Every structure is written in structure tokens, then in C-alpha cells.
Amino acid sequence: MKFLKVIIAVAAIACTASVAQAQVVKKAAVTAAKKAQSQVSTRQQSFYEVPEPSDADLQWMKIVYREIDLTKGKNAALYYPEEPNEDGESLFYIIMRHVANGDISVYEWLDGREMFTDTYKYKISNMLDRFHILYAHAKGSTEKAPKYVIENADIPGSEVLSYYIIEKWEFDTRSNKMRSRVDAICPVLHREDEFGVVQKWPMFWV
């Protein structure tokens, strides 16, 4: 019996030591994970906090106009779903939601000579009227800060089959790297004219 008690005591001590060791290991692992997460966050923050380069920093720059065809399979993610659902919404619905809320400004399409200044800002109601998009004034809307309510059924998402984009390629002397960024994007409606021919109607730049 005495021998059995000794075995139980030794087993209890071993178990306690094992638990303590496991706790130490777990605590060390948690500390290491937090430290790694902190370091990653710091690196990410330092990456995103780099200010935009000035004209003096840009040794070379090229502006490229592109068209994104949403009928191509690789671009389908920008088109679907045709109407918002529990799985999400298309890029055009996202743009229109922010435009209607007054979160972003839109600029006139000027066919290759775009000017993103206050002079060429598009009045939202004029744009909606031009493309026959029904709307109502939202609660809290004012003349200086208009907001609109647009029903999903009245947003012509299925007709936006392409986008024009303005892309800038720049060589930054600070980092000695070439980089590209999208400077503006324009939804393009594909609608039939009175002769049944599908025409492209660029809507606005954002």
C-alpha cells in the first residue's frame, strides 16, 4: 500500500510538472505569436504609410488608357452578381451606392482629355437623368450636399459590360522601383440605339 501511495504521489508530481511545462510552452507560444503579429502589423503600417511621391520623385511616368471587358471570364468577378444578394454586390453597385450617398465625386467623360477639377464635376442628378436612372432625394439631402435613394432594380448593372481605366506607370527614385496604379475608372453602359445596334456609353469618371 505504501509503495502504491508513492507511485500515486510520483505520478501526481509528474502530472503537475507536465501541466506546468505545458502552460509555460503555451504562454511562450502566445507571446511569440503576439510579437510576430505586432512585427507584421508594423511592417504593414510602414508599407502603407509611405507618402505619395511628388513630381520631383518621379523620374519617368506613362499614362495608359485601358478597357476591362467584363464578358471575359477572368473579369467576371467585377460583374457578378447582377443584383446585390447575400453573397455580395458587383463593382458598379458599390460605385453607385457611394455616388448616391455623396461619398465620392464623379467627373465628366471627355474622351481622352479628362480634367479632374471642380469645373468638370458631374452633378449627380444630371448624370442620373441622362442615363434614365430613377431616383428620389434621400432623407437629410440638401442642395449643397445632395443624397439620393436608388432602388436596386433601377440601377442598370447588367448593362455595364466594361470599364475604362486610366493607369499610371511611374518610376519612383526614392525606392528605385517601377509601379503602376489605377488613377480613375469609368463604367461603360452597353445599350442598343434606335436601330438596334449596341453602343458604348461611358458614364463618368471616379
PDB file of C-alpha atoms in Angstrom:
ATOM      1  CA  MET A   1       0.000   0.000   0.000  1.00  0.00           C
ATOM      2  CA  LYS A   2       2.846   2.332   0.906  1.00  0.00           C
ATOM      3  CA  PHE A   3       4.508   1.588  -2.423  1.00  0.00           C
ATOM      4  CA  LEU A   4       1.231   2.308  -4.220  1.00  0.00           C
ATOM      5  CA  LYS A   5       0.966   5.675  -2.448  1.00  0.00           C
ATOM      6  CA  VAL A   6       4.491   6.536  -3.562  1.00  0.00           C
ATOM      7  CA  ILE A   7       3.630   5.685  -7.166  1.00  0.00           C
ATOM      8  CA  ILE A   8       0.481   7.837  -6.980  1.00  0.00           C
ATOM      9  CA  ALA A   9       2.478  10.701  -5.452  1.00  0.00           C
ATOM     10  CA  VAL A  10       5.173  10.465  -8.133  1.00  0.00           C
ATOM     11  CA  ALA A  11       2.506  10.307 -10.840  1.00  0.00           C
ATOM     12  CA  ALA A  12       0.801  13.377  -9.386  1.00  0.00           C
ATOM     13  CA  ILE A  13       4.099  15.281  -9.290  1.00  0.00           C
ATOM     14  CA  ALA A  14       4.888  14.263 -12.860  1.00  0.00           C
ATOM     15  CA  CYS A  15       1.423  15.281 -13.972  1.00  0.00           C
ATOM     16  CA  THR A  16       1.752  18.647 -12.221  1.00  0.00           C
ATOM     17  CA  ALA A  17       5.161  19.226 -13.786  1.00  0.00           C
ATOM     18  CA  SER A  18       3.816  18.241 -17.163  1.00  0.00           C
ATOM     19  CA  VAL A  19       0.874  20.664 -16.865  1.00  0.00           C
ATOM     20  CA  ALA A  20       3.179  23.442 -15.663  1.00  0.00           C
ATOM     21  CA  GLN A  21       5.537  22.790 -18.561  1.00  0.00           C
ATOM     22  CA  ALA A  22       2.617  22.790 -20.996  1.00  0.00           C
ATOM     23  CA  GLN A  23       1.425  26.109 -19.576  1.00  0.00           C
ATOM     24  CA  VAL A  24       4.895  27.603 -19.950  1.00  0.00           C
ATOM     25  CA  VAL A  25       5.135  26.362 -23.531  1.00  0.00           C
ATOM     26  CA  LYS A  26       1.636  27.673 -24.313  1.00  0.00           C
ATOM     27  CA  LYS A  27       2.432  31.040 -22.740  1.00  0.00           C
ATOM     28  CA  ALA A  28       5.676  31.259 -24.714  1.00  0.00           C
ATOM     29  CA  ALA A  29       3.842  30.372 -27.925  1.00  0.00           C
ATOM     30  CA  VAL A  30       1.186  33.031 -27.299  1.00  0.00           C
ATOM     31  CA  THR A  31       3.870  35.631 -26.531  1.00  0.00           C
ATOM     32  CA  ALA A  32       5.764  34.726 -29.700  1.00  0.00           C
ATOM     33  CA  ALA A  33       2.575  34.893 -31.766  1.00  0.00           C
ATOM     34  CA  LYS A  34       1.703  38.326 -30.376  1.00  0.00           C
ATOM     35  CA  LYS A  35       5.234  39.547 -31.051  1.00  0.00           C
ATOM     36  CA  ALA A  36       5.141  38.235 -34.620  1.00  0.00           C
ATOM     37  CA  GLN A  37       1.725  39.789 -35.184  1.00  0.00           C
ATOM     38  CA  SER A  38       2.995  43.101 -33.830  1.00  0.00           C
ATOM     39  CA  GLN A  39       6.019  42.986 -36.122  1.00  0.00           C
ATOM     40  CA  VAL A  40       3.877  42.133 -39.150  1.00  0.00           C
ATOM     41  CA  SER A  41       1.475  44.941 -38.328  1.00  0.00           C
ATOM     42  CA  THR A  42       4.387  47.359 -38.008  1.00  0.00           C
ATOM     43  CA  ARG A  43       5.780  46.297 -41.371  1.00  0.00           C
ATOM     44  CA  GLN A  44       2.381  46.603 -42.999  1.00  0.00           C
ATOM     45  CA  GLN A  45       1.814  50.020 -41.488  1.00  0.00           C
ATOM     46  CA  SER A  46       5.226  51.238 -42.625  1.00  0.00           C
ATOM     47  CA  PHE A  47       4.419  49.970 -46.130  1.00  0.00           C
ATOM     48  CA  TYR A  48       1.072  51.738 -46.380  1.00  0.00           C
ATOM     49  CA  GLU A  49       2.218  54.918 -44.666  1.00  0.00           C
ATOM     50  CA  VAL A  50       4.683  55.745 -47.443  1.00  0.00           C
ATOM     51  CA  PRO A  51       3.514  59.130 -48.789  1.00  0.00           C
ATOM     52  CA  GLU A  52       2.632  59.634 -52.422  1.00  0.00           C
ATOM     53  CA  PRO A  53       5.705  60.599 -54.463  1.00  0.00           C
ATOM     54  CA  SER A  54       5.957  64.175 -55.647  1.00  0.00           C
ATOM     55  CA  ASP A  55       6.650  65.112 -59.261  1.00  0.00           C
ATOM     56  CA  ALA A  56      10.310  65.555 -58.307  1.00  0.00           C
ATOM     57  CA  ASP A  57      10.462  61.934 -57.127  1.00  0.00           C
ATOM     58  CA  LEU A  58       9.084  60.603 -60.404  1.00  0.00           C
ATOM     59  CA  GLN A  59      11.859  60.254 -62.944  1.00  0.00           C
ATOM     60  CA  TRP A  60       9.547  58.710 -65.525  1.00  0.00           C
ATOM     61  CA  MET A  61       5.769  58.411 -65.893  1.00  0.00           C
ATOM     62  CA  LYS A  62       3.448  56.998 -68.530  1.00  0.00           C
ATOM     63  CA  ILE A  63      -0.349  57.260 -68.696  1.00  0.00           C
ATOM     64  CA  VAL A  64      -2.189  54.318 -70.240  1.00  0.00           C
ATOM     65  CA  TYR A  65      -5.871  54.060 -71.140  1.00  0.00           C
ATOM     66  CA  ARG A  66      -7.291  50.549 -70.893  1.00  0.00           C
ATOM     67  CA  GLU A  67     -10.622  48.802 -71.295  1.00  0.00           C
ATOM     68  CA  ILE A  68     -11.716  45.985 -68.994  1.00  0.00           C
ATOM     69  CA  ASP A  69     -14.134  43.640 -70.757  1.00  0.00           C
ATOM     70  CA  LEU A  70     -16.497  42.115 -68.196  1.00  0.00           C
ATOM     71  CA  THR A  71     -17.684  39.470 -70.652  1.00  0.00           C
ATOM     72  CA  LYS A  72     -14.291  37.794 -70.303  1.00  0.00           C
ATOM     73  CA  GLY A  73     -14.220  35.063 -67.681  1.00  0.00           C
ATOM     74  CA  LYS A  74     -11.228  36.466 -65.809  1.00  0.00           C
ATOM     75  CA  ASN A  75     -13.125  39.722 -65.181  1.00  0.00           C
ATOM     76  CA  ALA A  76     -16.440  38.120 -64.197  1.00  0.00           C
ATOM     77  CA  ALA A  77     -15.879  38.898 -60.513  1.00  0.00           C
ATOM     78  CA  LEU A  78     -16.391  42.597 -61.302  1.00  0.00           C
ATOM     79  CA  TYR A  79     -19.750  41.925 -62.994  1.00  0.00           C
ATOM     80  CA  TYR A  80     -21.469  39.355 -60.782  1.00  0.00           C
ATOM     81  CA  PRO A  81     -23.822  39.193 -59.048  1.00  0.00           C
ATOM     82  CA  GLU A  82     -26.046  41.133 -61.455  1.00  0.00           C
ATOM     83  CA  GLU A  83     -28.091  42.287 -58.456  1.00  0.00           C
ATOM     84  CA  PRO A  84     -26.915  42.505 -54.822  1.00  0.00           C
ATOM     85  CA  ASN A  85     -27.592  39.427 -52.705  1.00  0.00           C
ATOM     86  CA  GLU A  86     -26.261  37.725 -49.576  1.00  0.00           C
ATOM     87  CA  ASP A  87     -23.072  36.829 -51.460  1.00  0.00           C
ATOM     88  CA  GLY A  88     -22.201  40.454 -52.214  1.00  0.00           C
ATOM     89  CA  GLU A  89     -22.596  43.033 -54.973  1.00  0.00           C
ATOM     90  CA  SER A  90     -20.869  43.966 -58.202  1.00  0.00           C
ATOM     91  CA  LEU A  91     -18.361  46.789 -58.576  1.00  0.00           C
ATOM     92  CA  PHE A  92     -20.932  49.003 -60.312  1.00  0.00           C
ATOM     93  CA  TYR A  93     -23.426  48.658 -57.450  1.00  0.00           C
ATOM     94  CA  ILE A  94     -20.691  49.574 -54.981  1.00  0.00           C
ATOM     95  CA  ILE A  95     -19.789  52.661 -57.027  1.00  0.00           C
ATOM     96  CA  MET A  96     -23.420  53.746 -57.412  1.00  0.00           C
ATOM     97  CA  ARG A  97     -24.121  53.275 -53.705  1.00  0.00           C
ATOM     98  CA  HIS A  98     -21.295  55.634 -52.772  1.00  0.00           C
ATOM     99  CA  VAL A  99     -22.198  58.091 -55.532  1.00  0.00           C
ATOM    100  CA  ALA A 100     -25.825  58.220 -54.335  1.00  0.00           C
ATOM    101  CA  ASN A 101     -24.682  58.765 -50.725  1.00  0.00           C
ATOM    102  CA  GLY A 102     -22.432  61.624 -51.789  1.00  0.00           C
ATOM    103  CA  ASP A 103     -19.326  59.785 -50.585  1.00  0.00           C
ATOM    104  CA  ILE A 104     -17.410  60.259 -53.832  1.00  0.00           C
ATOM    105  CA  SER A 105     -17.394  62.828 -56.630  1.00  0.00           C
ATOM    106  CA  VAL A 106     -17.847  61.960 -60.282  1.00  0.00           C
ATOM    107  CA  TYR A 107     -16.368  63.755 -63.287  1.00  0.00           C
ATOM    108  CA  GLU A 108     -17.470  64.177 -66.868  1.00  0.00           C
ATOM    109  CA  TRP A 109     -16.304  61.831 -69.575  1.00  0.00           C
ATOM    110  CA  LEU A 110     -14.286  63.973 -72.001  1.00  0.00           C
ATOM    111  CA  ASP A 111     -12.909  61.283 -74.343  1.00  0.00           C
ATOM    112  CA  GLY A 112      -9.180  61.319 -73.737  1.00  0.00           C
ATOM    113  CA  ARG A 113      -8.848  64.809 -72.282  1.00  0.00           C
ATOM    114  CA  GLU A 114     -10.112  64.229 -68.766  1.00  0.00           C
ATOM    115  CA  MET A 115      -9.905  67.026 -66.222  1.00  0.00           C
ATOM    116  CA  PHE A 116     -10.487  66.047 -62.602  1.00  0.00           C
ATOM    117  CA  THR A 117     -11.204  69.534 -61.293  1.00  0.00           C
ATOM    118  CA  ASP A 118     -14.245  71.183 -59.728  1.00  0.00           C
ATOM    119  CA  THR A 119     -15.113  72.693 -63.116  1.00  0.00           C
ATOM    120  CA  TYR A 120     -15.722  69.226 -64.557  1.00  0.00           C
ATOM    121  CA  LYS A 121     -17.503  67.689 -61.596  1.00  0.00           C
ATOM    122  CA  TYR A 122     -20.695  65.976 -62.709  1.00  0.00           C
ATOM    123  CA  LYS A 123     -23.915  66.970 -60.953  1.00  0.00           C
ATOM    124  CA  ILE A 124     -25.257  63.604 -59.811  1.00  0.00           C
ATOM    125  CA  SER A 125     -28.877  64.344 -60.699  1.00  0.00           C
ATOM    126  CA  ASN A 126     -27.849  65.367 -64.225  1.00  0.00           C
ATOM    127  CA  MET A 127     -25.940  62.118 -64.668  1.00  0.00           C
ATOM    128  CA  LEU A 128     -28.867  60.048 -63.396  1.00  0.00           C
ATOM    129  CA  ASP A 129     -31.293  61.878 -65.682  1.00  0.00           C
ATOM    130  CA  ARG A 130     -29.041  61.465 -68.689  1.00  0.00           C
ATOM    131  CA  PHE A 131     -28.917  57.686 -68.316  1.00  0.00           C
ATOM    132  CA  HIS A 132     -32.591  57.389 -67.321  1.00  0.00           C
ATOM    133  CA  ILE A 133     -31.883  56.108 -63.813  1.00  0.00           C
ATOM    134  CA  LEU A 134     -34.833  56.696 -61.477  1.00  0.00           C
ATOM    135  CA  TYR A 135     -34.072  58.195 -58.078  1.00  0.00           C
ATOM    136  CA  ALA A 136     -35.522  60.045 -55.103  1.00  0.00           C
ATOM    137  CA  HIS A 137     -33.944  62.510 -52.703  1.00  0.00           C
ATOM    138  CA  ALA A 138     -32.745  60.826 -49.532  1.00  0.00           C
ATOM    139  CA  LYS A 139     -33.535  61.968 -46.017  1.00  0.00           C
ATOM    140  CA  GLY A 140     -31.111  64.682 -44.967  1.00  0.00           C
ATOM    141  CA  SER A 141     -30.309  65.657 -48.551  1.00  0.00           C
ATOM    142  CA  THR A 142     -29.515  69.339 -49.098  1.00  0.00           C
ATOM    143  CA  GLU A 143     -28.733  71.475 -52.104  1.00  0.00           C
ATOM    144  CA  LYS A 144     -25.054  71.650 -51.155  1.00  0.00           C
ATOM    145  CA  ALA A 145     -24.812  68.013 -50.082  1.00  0.00           C
ATOM    146  CA  PRO A 146     -27.370  66.072 -52.136  1.00  0.00           C
ATOM    147  CA  LYS A 147     -28.060  62.418 -51.407  1.00  0.00           C
ATOM    148  CA  TYR A 148     -30.210  60.063 -53.401  1.00  0.00           C
ATOM    149  CA  VAL A 149     -32.113  56.827 -52.997  1.00  0.00           C
ATOM    150  CA  ILE A 150     -31.892  54.478 -55.975  1.00  0.00           C
ATOM    151  CA  GLU A 151     -33.676  51.151 -55.976  1.00  0.00           C
ATOM    152  CA  ASN A 152     -31.548  48.170 -56.990  1.00  0.00           C
ATOM    153  CA  ALA A 153     -33.981  47.399 -59.815  1.00  0.00           C
ATOM    154  CA  ASP A 154     -33.336  50.862 -61.291  1.00  0.00           C
ATOM    155  CA  ILE A 155     -29.541  50.507 -61.355  1.00  0.00           C
ATOM    156  CA  PRO A 156     -28.516  49.274 -64.839  1.00  0.00           C
ATOM    157  CA  GLY A 157     -25.861  46.911 -63.509  1.00  0.00           C
ATOM    158  CA  SER A 158     -26.485  44.279 -66.185  1.00  0.00           C
ATOM    159  CA  GLU A 159     -25.752  46.862 -68.907  1.00  0.00           C
ATOM    160  CA  VAL A 160     -22.323  47.829 -67.571  1.00  0.00           C
ATOM    161  CA  LEU A 161     -20.252  45.343 -69.558  1.00  0.00           C
ATOM    162  CA  SER A 162     -16.924  47.159 -69.500  1.00  0.00           C
ATOM    163  CA  TYR A 163     -14.858  49.776 -67.714  1.00  0.00           C
ATOM    164  CA  TYR A 164     -12.369  52.291 -68.994  1.00  0.00           C
ATOM    165  CA  ILE A 165      -9.449  52.903 -66.668  1.00  0.00           C
ATOM    166  CA  ILE A 166      -6.637  55.422 -66.558  1.00  0.00           C
ATOM    167  CA  GLU A 167      -3.487  53.688 -65.385  1.00  0.00           C
ATOM    168  CA  LYS A 168      -0.261  55.433 -64.420  1.00  0.00           C
ATOM    169  CA  TRP A 169       3.131  53.760 -64.640  1.00  0.00           C
ATOM    170  CA  GLU A 170       5.743  55.553 -62.565  1.00  0.00           C
ATOM    171  CA  PHE A 171       9.399  55.154 -61.685  1.00  0.00           C
ATOM    172  CA  ASP A 172       9.941  56.299 -58.106  1.00  0.00           C
ATOM    173  CA  THR A 173      13.507  57.491 -57.479  1.00  0.00           C
ATOM    174  CA  ARG A 174      13.078  57.055 -53.714  1.00  0.00           C
ATOM    175  CA  SER A 175      12.643  53.301 -53.974  1.00  0.00           C
ATOM    176  CA  ASN A 176      14.162  52.764 -57.433  1.00  0.00           C
ATOM    177  CA  LYS A 177      11.072  50.790 -58.359  1.00  0.00           C
ATOM    178  CA  MET A 178       8.575  50.842 -61.185  1.00  0.00           C
ATOM    179  CA  ARG A 179       4.987  50.758 -60.051  1.00  0.00           C
ATOM    180  CA  SER A 180       1.532  51.141 -61.555  1.00  0.00           C
ATOM    181  CA  ARG A 181      -1.717  52.412 -60.110  1.00  0.00           C
ATOM    182  CA  VAL A 182      -5.229  52.984 -61.353  1.00  0.00           C
ATOM    183  CA  ASP A 183      -5.880  56.731 -61.363  1.00  0.00           C
ATOM    184  CA  ALA A 184      -9.530  56.704 -62.479  1.00  0.00           C
ATOM    185  CA  ILE A 185     -12.258  54.321 -63.576  1.00  0.00           C
ATOM    186  CA  CYS A 186     -15.281  54.822 -65.828  1.00  0.00           C
ATOM    187  CA  PRO A 187     -18.293  52.462 -66.042  1.00  0.00           C
ATOM    188  CA  VAL A 188     -19.448  51.921 -69.632  1.00  0.00           C
ATOM    189  CA  LEU A 189     -23.064  51.136 -70.484  1.00  0.00           C
ATOM    190  CA  HIS A 190     -23.735  48.877 -73.471  1.00  0.00           C
ATOM    191  CA  ARG A 191     -27.152  49.891 -74.816  1.00  0.00           C
ATOM    192  CA  GLU A 192     -28.982  49.466 -78.079  1.00  0.00           C
ATOM    193  CA  ASP A 193     -29.702  52.600 -80.100  1.00  0.00           C
ATOM    194  CA  GLU A 194     -32.872  53.237 -82.099  1.00  0.00           C
ATOM    195  CA  PHE A 195     -31.550  50.961 -84.853  1.00  0.00           C
ATOM    196  CA  GLY A 196     -30.920  48.041 -82.517  1.00  0.00           C
ATOM    197  CA  VAL A 197     -27.150  48.469 -82.640  1.00  0.00           C
ATOM    198  CA  VAL A 198     -25.359  48.163 -79.303  1.00  0.00           C
ATOM    199  CA  GLN A 199     -23.430  51.334 -78.490  1.00  0.00           C
ATOM    200  CA  LYS A 200     -20.992  52.082 -75.680  1.00  0.00           C
ATOM    201  CA  TRP A 201     -21.937  54.938 -73.372  1.00  0.00           C
ATOM    202  CA  PRO A 202     -19.180  55.987 -70.927  1.00  0.00           C
ATOM    203  CA  MET A 203     -20.944  57.287 -67.821  1.00  0.00           C
ATOM    204  CA  PHE A 204     -18.479  59.183 -65.627  1.00  0.00           C
ATOM    205  CA  TRP A 205     -15.020  59.056 -64.067  1.00  0.00           C
ATOM    206  CA  VAL A 206     -14.406  58.313 -60.400  1.00  0.00           C
TER     207      VAL A 206
END
